[in-house]
């Protein structure tokens, strides 16, 4: 996987995160922690083969993203709320999986839509300011892989229009993700 090659590149080049990017990368590390736990929670719904399959596949990517973030963000700069992100991620994964495959896919699509936007903002900032092209490449690869997850979930949920409840659920996920990013940038 390309993200694992990036870890080696970061180690070899001893690249550091620009100080003005630490809050954003802290939120990325916290988000990847939550993502890993979303899939761990969903895997508990072992009787649904589709959820189990998607969880196993996506978990591997999210685990690699978390490894990359652990290597580029010093431990002292990580969110102090990681236990909260683990609990919330697990709960979101488990509850949406209990709701069935469509609900799980809507959840993943909503999360990944938010994550894509979040990564894209950082990518544009780094590109526009011509700083840390190594970090820019890491974020681009992570973003591309998150978009793949979003596409998988959108395809698998089916083509029917979202119900009122499904749109409401998506807005809760987006709002919750926004609050989590703001909190993890600070704490």
Coordinates of N, CA and C in Angstrom, one line a residue:
X1 N 0.8 -1.2 0.0 CA 0.0 0.0 0.0 C 0.9 1.2 0.0
X2 N 0.4 2.2 -0.7 CA 1.2 3.5 -0.9 C 1.4 4.2 0.4
X3 N 0.5 4.2 1.3 CA 0.6 4.9 2.6 C 1.8 4.3 3.4
X4 N 2.0 3.0 3.3 CA 3.2 2.4 4.1 C 4.5 2.9 3.5
X5 N 4.6 3.1 2.2 CA 5.8 3.6 1.6 C 6.0 5.0 2.1
X6 N 5.0 5.8 2.3 CA 5.1 7.1 2.8 C 5.8 7.1 4.2
X7 N 5.4 6.2 5.0 CA 6.0 6.1 6.4 C 7.5 6.0 6.2
X8 N 8.0 5.1 5.4 CA 9.4 4.9 5.2 C 10.1 6.2 4.6
X9 N 9.4 6.9 3.7 CA 9.9 8.1 3.2 C 10.1 9.1 4.3
X10 N 9.1 9.2 5.2 CA 9.1 10.2 6.3 C 10.2 9.8 7.2
X11 N 10.4 8.6 7.5 CA 11.5 8.2 8.4 C 12.8 8.5 7.8
X12 N 13.0 8.1 6.5 CA 14.3 8.3 5.9 C 14.7 9.8 5.7
X13 N 13.7 10.7 5.4 CA 13.9 12.1 5.2 C 13.8 12.9 6.5
X14 N 13.4 12.3 7.6 CA 13.2 12.9 8.9 C 12.4 14.2 8.7
X15 N 11.3 14.1 8.0 CA 10.4 15.2 7.7 C 9.6 15.6 9.0
X16 N 9.4 16.9 9.2 CA 8.6 17.3 10.3 C 7.4 18.1 9.8
X17 N 6.4 18.1 10.7 CA 5.2 18.9 10.3 C 5.4 20.3 10.6
X18 N 5.1 21.2 9.7 CA 5.2 22.7 10.0 C 4.3 23.0 11.2
X19 N 4.9 23.9 12.0 CA 4.2 24.3 13.3 C 2.7 24.7 13.0
X20 N 2.5 25.5 12.0 CA 1.1 26.0 11.7 C 0.2 24.9 11.2
X21 N 0.7 23.7 10.9 CA -0.1 22.5 10.5 C -0.4 21.5 11.6
X22 N 0.3 21.7 12.8 CA 0.1 20.7 13.9 C -1.3 20.6 14.3
X23 N -2.1 21.6 14.5 CA -3.5 21.4 14.9 C -4.3 20.6 13.8
X24 N -4.1 20.8 12.5 CA -4.7 20.1 11.5 C -4.3 18.6 11.5
X25 N -3.0 18.4 11.6 CA -2.6 17.0 11.6 C -3.0 16.3 12.9
X26 N -3.1 17.0 14.0 CA -3.7 16.4 15.2 C -5.1 16.0 15.0
X27 N -5.9 16.8 14.2 CA -7.3 16.4 13.9 C -7.3 15.2 13.0
X28 N -6.3 15.2 12.1 CA -6.2 14.0 11.1 C -5.9 12.7 11.9
X29 N -5.0 12.8 12.9 CA -4.6 11.7 13.7 C -5.9 11.2 14.5
X30 N -6.5 12.2 15.1 CA -7.8 11.9 15.9 C -8.8 11.2 15.0
X31 N -9.0 11.8 13.8 CA -10.0 11.3 12.8 C -9.7 9.9 12.4
X32 N -8.4 9.6 12.1 CA -8.0 8.2 11.7 C -8.2 7.3 12.8
X33 N -8.0 7.7 14.1 CA -8.2 6.9 15.2 C -9.7 6.5 15.3
X34 N -10.6 7.5 15.1 CA -12.0 7.3 15.1 C -12.4 6.3 14.0
X35 N -11.8 6.5 12.8 CA -12.1 5.7 11.7 C -11.8 4.2 11.9
X36 N -10.6 4.0 12.5 CA -10.2 2.6 12.8 C -11.3 2.0 13.8
X37 N -11.7 2.8 14.7 CA -12.7 2.2 15.7 C -14.1 2.1 15.1
X38 N -14.4 2.9 14.1 CA -15.7 2.7 13.4 C -15.8 1.3 12.9
X39 N -14.7 0.9 12.2 CA -14.7 -0.4 11.6 C -14.6 -1.6 12.6
X40 N -13.9 -1.3 13.7 CA -13.9 -2.3 14.8 C -15.3 -2.5 15.4
X41 N -16.0 -1.4 15.6 CA -17.4 -1.5 16.0 C -18.3 -2.2 15.1
X42 N -18.1 -1.9 13.8 CA -19.0 -2.6 12.8 C -18.7 -4.0 12.6
X43 N -17.4 -4.4 12.8 CA -17.1 -5.9 12.7 C -17.8 -6.7 13.8
X44 N -18.2 -6.1 14.9 CA -19.0 -6.8 15.9 C -20.3 -7.3 15.4
X45 N -20.8 -6.7 14.3 CA -22.0 -7.2 13.7 C -21.6 -8.3 12.7
X46 N -21.1 -9.4 13.3 CA -20.5 -10.4 12.5 C -21.5 -11.2 11.6
X47 N -22.8 -11.1 11.9 CA -23.7 -11.9 11.2 C -24.1 -11.3 9.8
X48 N -23.7 -10.0 9.6 CA -23.9 -9.4 8.3 C -22.6 -9.5 7.5
X49 N -22.6 -10.4 6.5 CA -21.4 -10.6 5.7 C -20.9 -9.4 4.9
X50 N -21.9 -8.6 4.4 CA -21.5 -7.4 3.6 C -20.8 -6.4 4.5
X51 N -21.4 -6.2 5.7 CA -20.8 -5.2 6.6 C -19.4 -5.7 7.0
X52 N -19.3 -7.0 7.3 CA -18.0 -7.6 7.8 C -17.0 -7.4 6.7
X53 N -17.4 -7.7 5.4 CA -16.4 -7.6 4.3 C -15.9 -6.2 4.1
X54 N -16.9 -5.2 4.1 CA -16.5 -3.8 3.9 C -15.6 -3.3 5.1
X55 N -16.0 -3.8 6.3 CA -15.2 -3.4 7.5 C -13.8 -3.9 7.5
X56 N -13.6 -5.1 7.1 CA -12.3 -5.7 7.0 C -11.4 -4.9 6.0
X57 N -12.0 -4.7 4.8 CA -11.3 -4.0 3.7 C -10.9 -2.6 4.1
X58 N -11.9 -1.8 4.6 CA -11.7 -0.4 4.9 C -10.8 -0.2 6.1
X59 N -10.9 -1.2 7.1 CA -10.1 -1.1 8.3 C -8.6 -1.1 8.0
X60 N -8.2 -1.9 7.0 CA -6.8 -2.0 6.7 C -6.3 -0.7 6.2
X61 N -7.1 0.0 5.4 CA -6.6 1.3 4.9 C -6.6 2.3 6.0
X62 N -7.6 2.4 6.9 CA -7.6 3.3 8.0 C -6.5 3.0 9.0
X63 N -6.2 1.8 9.2 CA -5.1 1.4 10.1 C -3.8 2.0 9.5
X64 N -3.6 1.8 8.2 CA -2.4 2.4 7.6 C -2.3 3.9 7.7
X65 N -3.5 4.6 7.5 CA -3.5 6.0 7.6 C -3.1 6.4 9.1
X66 N -3.6 5.7 10.0 CA -3.3 6.0 11.4 C -1.8 5.8 11.7
X67 N -1.2 4.7 11.1 CA 0.2 4.5 11.3 C 1.0 5.7 10.7
X68 N 0.6 6.2 9.5 CA 1.3 7.3 8.9 C 1.2 8.5 9.8
X69 N 0.0 8.8 10.3 CA -0.2 10.0 11.2 C 0.6 9.8 12.5
X70 N 0.7 8.6 13.0 CA 1.5 8.4 14.2 C 3.0 8.7 13.9
X71 N 3.5 8.4 12.7 CA 4.9 8.6 12.4 C 5.1 10.1 12.1
X72 N 4.2 10.9 11.7 CA 4.5 12.3 11.3 C 4.1 13.2 12.4
X73 N 3.3 12.8 13.4 CA 2.9 13.7 14.4 C 3.5 13.3 15.7
X74 N 4.4 14.1 16.3 CA 5.0 13.7 17.6 C 3.9 13.4 18.7
X75 N 4.2 12.5 19.5 CA 3.2 12.0 20.5 C 2.7 13.2 21.4
X76 N 3.6 14.1 21.7 CA 3.3 15.3 22.5 C 2.2 16.2 21.9
X77 N 2.1 16.1 20.6 CA 1.1 16.9 19.8 C -0.2 16.3 19.5
X78 N -0.4 15.0 20.0 CA -1.6 14.3 19.7 C -2.8 14.8 20.6
X79 N -4.0 14.5 20.1 CA -5.2 14.9 20.9 C -5.2 14.2 22.2
X80 N -5.6 14.9 23.2 CA -5.7 14.4 24.6 C -7.0 13.6 24.7
X81 N -7.8 13.7 23.7 CA -9.2 13.1 23.7 C -9.3 11.8 22.9
X82 N -8.2 11.1 22.7 CA -8.2 9.9 21.9 C -9.1 8.8 22.4
X83 N -9.2 8.7 23.7 CA -10.2 7.7 24.3 C -11.6 8.0 23.9
X84 N -11.9 9.3 23.8 CA -13.3 9.7 23.4 C -13.5 9.4 21.9
X85 N -12.5 9.6 21.1 CA -12.6 9.3 19.6 C -12.8 7.8 19.4
X86 N -12.1 7.1 20.2 CA -12.2 5.6 20.1 C -13.7 5.1 20.5
X87 N -14.1 5.7 21.6 CA -15.5 5.3 22.0 C -16.6 5.7 21.0
X88 N -16.4 7.0 20.6 CA -17.4 7.5 19.6 C -17.3 6.8 18.3
X89 N -16.1 6.5 17.8 CA -16.0 5.7 16.6 C -16.6 4.3 16.7
X90 N -16.2 3.6 17.7 CA -16.8 2.3 17.9 C -18.3 2.3 18.0
X91 N -18.9 3.3 18.7 CA -20.3 3.4 18.8 C -21.0 3.7 17.5
X92 N -20.4 4.6 16.7 CA -20.9 4.9 15.4 C -20.9 3.7 14.5
X93 N -19.8 3.0 14.5 CA -19.7 1.8 13.6 C -20.7 0.8 14.0
X94 N -20.7 0.5 15.3 CA -21.6 -0.6 15.8 C -23.1 -0.2 15.6
X95 N -23.5 1.0 16.0 CA -24.9 1.3 15.8 C -25.4 1.4 14.4
X96 N -24.5 1.9 13.5 CA -24.9 2.0 12.1 C -25.0 0.6 11.5
X97 N -24.1 -0.3 11.9 CA -24.1 -1.6 11.4 C -25.3 -2.4 11.9
X98 N -25.7 -2.2 13.1 CA -26.9 -2.8 13.6 C -28.1 -2.3 12.8
X99 N -28.1 -1.1 12.3 CA -29.1 -0.6 11.5 C -29.2 -1.2 10.1
X100 N -28.2 -2.0 9.7 CA -28.2 -2.7 8.5 C -27.2 -2.2 7.5
X101 N -27.1 -2.9 6.4 CA -26.0 -2.5 5.4 C -26.2 -1.2 4.8
X102 N -27.5 -0.8 4.5 CA -27.7 0.5 3.9 C -27.4 1.6 4.8
X103 N -27.8 1.5 6.1 CA -27.5 2.5 7.1 C -26.0 2.6 7.3
X104 N -25.3 1.5 7.3 CA -23.8 1.5 7.5 C -23.2 2.2 6.3
X105 N -23.7 1.9 5.1 CA -23.1 2.6 3.9 C -23.4 4.1 3.9
X106 N -24.5 4.5 4.3 CA -24.8 5.9 4.4 C -23.9 6.6 5.4
X107 N -23.6 5.9 6.5 CA -22.7 6.4 7.5 C -21.3 6.6 7.0
X108 N -20.8 5.6 6.3 CA -19.5 5.6 5.7 C -19.4 6.7 4.7
X109 N -20.4 6.8 3.8 CA -20.5 7.8 2.8 C -20.4 9.2 3.4
X110 N -21.2 9.4 4.5 CA -21.3 10.7 5.2 C -19.9 11.0 5.8
X111 N -19.3 10.1 6.5 CA -18.0 10.3 7.2 C -17.0 10.6 6.1
X112 N -16.9 9.9 5.1 CA -15.9 10.1 4.1 C -16.1 11.3 3.2
X113 N -17.3 11.8 3.1 CA -17.6 13.0 2.4 C -17.0 14.2 3.2
X114 N -17.2 14.1 4.6 CA -16.6 15.1 5.5 C -15.1 15.0 5.4
X115 N -14.5 13.8 5.5 CA -13.1 13.7 5.6 C -12.4 14.2 4.3
X116 N -13.1 13.9 3.2 CA -12.5 14.4 1.9 C -12.4 15.9 1.9
X117 N -13.4 16.5 2.3 CA -13.4 18.0 2.4 C -12.4 18.5 3.4
X118 N -12.3 17.9 4.5 CA -11.3 18.2 5.5 C -9.8 18.1 5.0
X119 N -9.5 17.0 4.4 CA -8.2 16.8 3.8 C -8.0 17.8 2.6
X120 N -9.0 18.0 1.8 CA -8.8 18.9 0.7 C -8.5 20.3 1.1
X121 N -9.1 20.8 2.2 CA -8.7 22.1 2.7 C -7.2 22.2 3.1
X122 N -6.7 21.1 3.7 CA -5.3 21.1 4.1 C -4.4 21.0 2.9
X123 N -4.8 20.2 1.9 CA -4.0 20.1 0.7 C -3.9 21.4 -0.1
X124 N -5.1 22.1 -0.2 CA -5.1 23.4 -0.8 C -4.2 24.4 -0.1
X125 N -4.3 24.4 1.2 CA -3.4 25.3 2.0 C -2.0 25.1 1.8
X126 N -1.5 23.8 1.8 CA -0.1 23.5 1.6 C 0.3 23.8 0.2
X127 N -0.6 23.6 -0.8 CA -0.2 23.8 -2.2 C -0.1 25.3 -2.4
X128 N -1.1 26.1 -1.9 CA -1.2 27.5 -2.1 C 0.0 28.2 -1.5
X129 N 0.5 27.7 -0.3 CA 1.6 28.3 0.4 C 2.9 27.7 0.1
X130 N 2.9 26.7 -0.8 CA 4.2 26.1 -1.2 C 5.0 25.6 -0.1
X131 N 4.4 24.9 0.9 CA 5.1 24.4 2.0 C 4.9 22.9 2.1
X132 N 5.9 22.2 2.6 CA 5.9 20.8 2.9 C 5.2 19.9 1.9
X133 N 5.9 19.8 0.7 CA 5.4 19.0 -0.3 C 5.3 17.5 0.0
X134 N 6.2 17.1 1.0 CA 6.1 15.7 1.4 C 4.8 15.5 2.2
X135 N 4.4 16.4 3.1 CA 3.2 16.3 3.8 C 2.0 16.4 2.8
X136 N 2.1 17.3 1.8 CA 1.1 17.4 0.8 C 0.8 16.1 0.1
X137 N 1.9 15.4 -0.2 CA 1.7 14.1 -0.9 C 1.0 13.1 0.0
X138 N 1.4 13.1 1.3 CA 0.8 12.2 2.3 C -0.7 12.4 2.3
X139 N -1.1 13.7 2.4 CA -2.5 14.0 2.6 C -3.3 13.7 1.3
X140 N -2.6 13.9 0.1 CA -3.3 13.6 -1.1 C -3.6 12.1 -1.2
X141 N -2.6 11.3 -0.8 CA -2.8 9.8 -0.9 C -3.9 9.4 0.1
X142 N -3.9 9.9 1.3 CA -4.9 9.6 2.3 C -6.3 10.0 1.8
X143 N -6.4 11.2 1.2 CA -7.6 11.7 0.7 C -8.2 10.8 -0.4
X144 N -7.3 10.4 -1.4 CA -7.7 9.6 -2.5 C -8.3 8.3 -2.0
X145 N -7.7 7.7 -1.0 CA -8.1 6.4 -0.4 C -9.4 6.6 0.3
X146 N -9.6 7.7 1.0 CA -10.9 8.0 1.6 C -12.0 8.2 0.6
X147 N -11.7 8.8 -0.5 CA -12.7 9.0 -1.6 C -13.1 7.6 -2.1
X148 N -12.2 6.7 -2.2 CA -12.5 5.3 -2.7 C -13.5 4.7 -1.7
X149 N -13.3 4.9 -0.4 CA -14.3 4.4 0.6 C -15.7 5.0 0.4
X150 N -15.7 6.3 0.1 CA -16.9 7.0 -0.1 C -17.6 6.4 -1.3
X151 N -16.9 6.2 -2.4 CA -17.5 5.7 -3.6 C -18.0 4.2 -3.4
X152 N -17.2 3.4 -2.7 CA -17.7 2.1 -2.3 C -19.0 2.1 -1.6
X153 N -19.1 3.0 -0.6 CA -20.3 3.1 0.2 C -21.5 3.6 -0.6
X154 N -21.2 4.6 -1.4 CA -22.3 5.2 -2.2 C -22.9 4.1 -3.2
X155 N -22.0 3.4 -3.8 CA -22.3 2.3 -4.8 C -23.1 1.2 -4.1
X156 N -22.7 0.8 -2.9 CA -23.3 -0.3 -2.2 C -24.6 0.0 -1.5
X157 N -24.8 1.3 -1.2 CA -26.1 1.6 -0.5 C -27.3 1.5 -1.5
X158 N -27.0 1.6 -2.8 CA -28.1 1.5 -3.7 C -28.4 2.8 -4.3
X159 N -29.2 2.8 -5.3 CA -29.5 4.0 -6.1 C -30.7 4.8 -5.6
X160 N -31.5 4.2 -4.7 CA -32.7 5.0 -4.3 C -32.3 6.2 -3.5
X161 N -33.2 7.2 -3.6 CA -33.0 8.5 -2.9 C -33.0 8.3 -1.4
X162 N -32.2 9.0 -0.7 CA -32.2 8.9 0.8 C -33.5 9.4 1.4
X163 N -33.9 8.7 2.4 CA -35.1 9.1 3.1 C -34.9 10.3 4.0
X164 N -35.9 10.9 4.6 CA -35.7 12.0 5.5 C -34.8 11.6 6.7
X165 N -35.1 10.4 7.2 CA -34.2 9.9 8.3 C -32.8 9.8 7.9
X166 N -32.5 9.2 6.7 CA -31.2 9.0 6.2 C -30.4 10.4 6.0
X167 N -31.2 11.4 5.5 CA -30.6 12.7 5.4 C -30.3 13.3 6.7
X168 N -31.2 13.1 7.7 CA -31.0 13.6 9.0 C -29.8 13.0 9.7
X169 N -29.7 11.6 9.5 CA -28.5 10.9 10.0 C -27.2 11.4 9.4
X170 N -27.2 11.7 8.1 CA -26.0 12.2 7.5 C -25.6 13.6 8.0
X171 N -26.7 14.4 8.3 CA -26.4 15.7 8.8 C -25.8 15.7 10.3
X172 N -26.3 14.7 11.0 CA -25.8 14.5 12.4 C -24.3 14.1 12.3
X173 N -24.0 13.2 11.4 CA -22.6 12.7 11.3 C -21.7 13.9 10.8
X174 N -22.2 14.7 9.9 CA -21.4 15.8 9.4 C -21.1 16.8 10.6
X175 N -22.2 17.1 11.3 CA -22.1 18.1 12.4 C -21.2 17.5 13.5
X176 N -21.3 16.3 13.8 CA -20.5 15.6 14.8 C -19.0 15.6 14.4
X177 N -18.8 15.3 13.1 CA -17.4 15.3 12.6 C -16.8 16.7 12.7
X178 N -17.6 17.7 12.4 CA -17.1 19.1 12.5 C -16.7 19.5 13.9
X179 N -17.6 19.1 14.9 CA -17.3 19.4 16.3 C -16.0 18.6 16.7
X180 N -15.9 17.4 16.3 CA -14.7 16.5 16.6 C -13.4 17.2 16.1
X181 N -13.4 17.7 14.9 CA -12.3 18.3 14.3 C -11.9 19.5 15.1
X182 N -12.9 20.4 15.4 CA -12.6 21.6 16.2 C -12.0 21.3 17.5
X183 N -12.6 20.3 18.2 CA -12.1 19.9 19.5 C -10.7 19.3 19.5
X184 N -10.5 18.4 18.5 CA -9.1 17.8 18.4 C -8.1 18.8 18.0
X185 N -8.4 19.8 17.2 CA -7.4 20.9 16.9 C -7.0 21.6 18.2
X186 N -7.9 21.7 19.1 CA -7.5 22.4 20.4 C -7.0 21.6 21.5
X187 N -7.5 20.3 21.6 CA -7.2 19.5 22.8 C -6.5 18.2 22.3

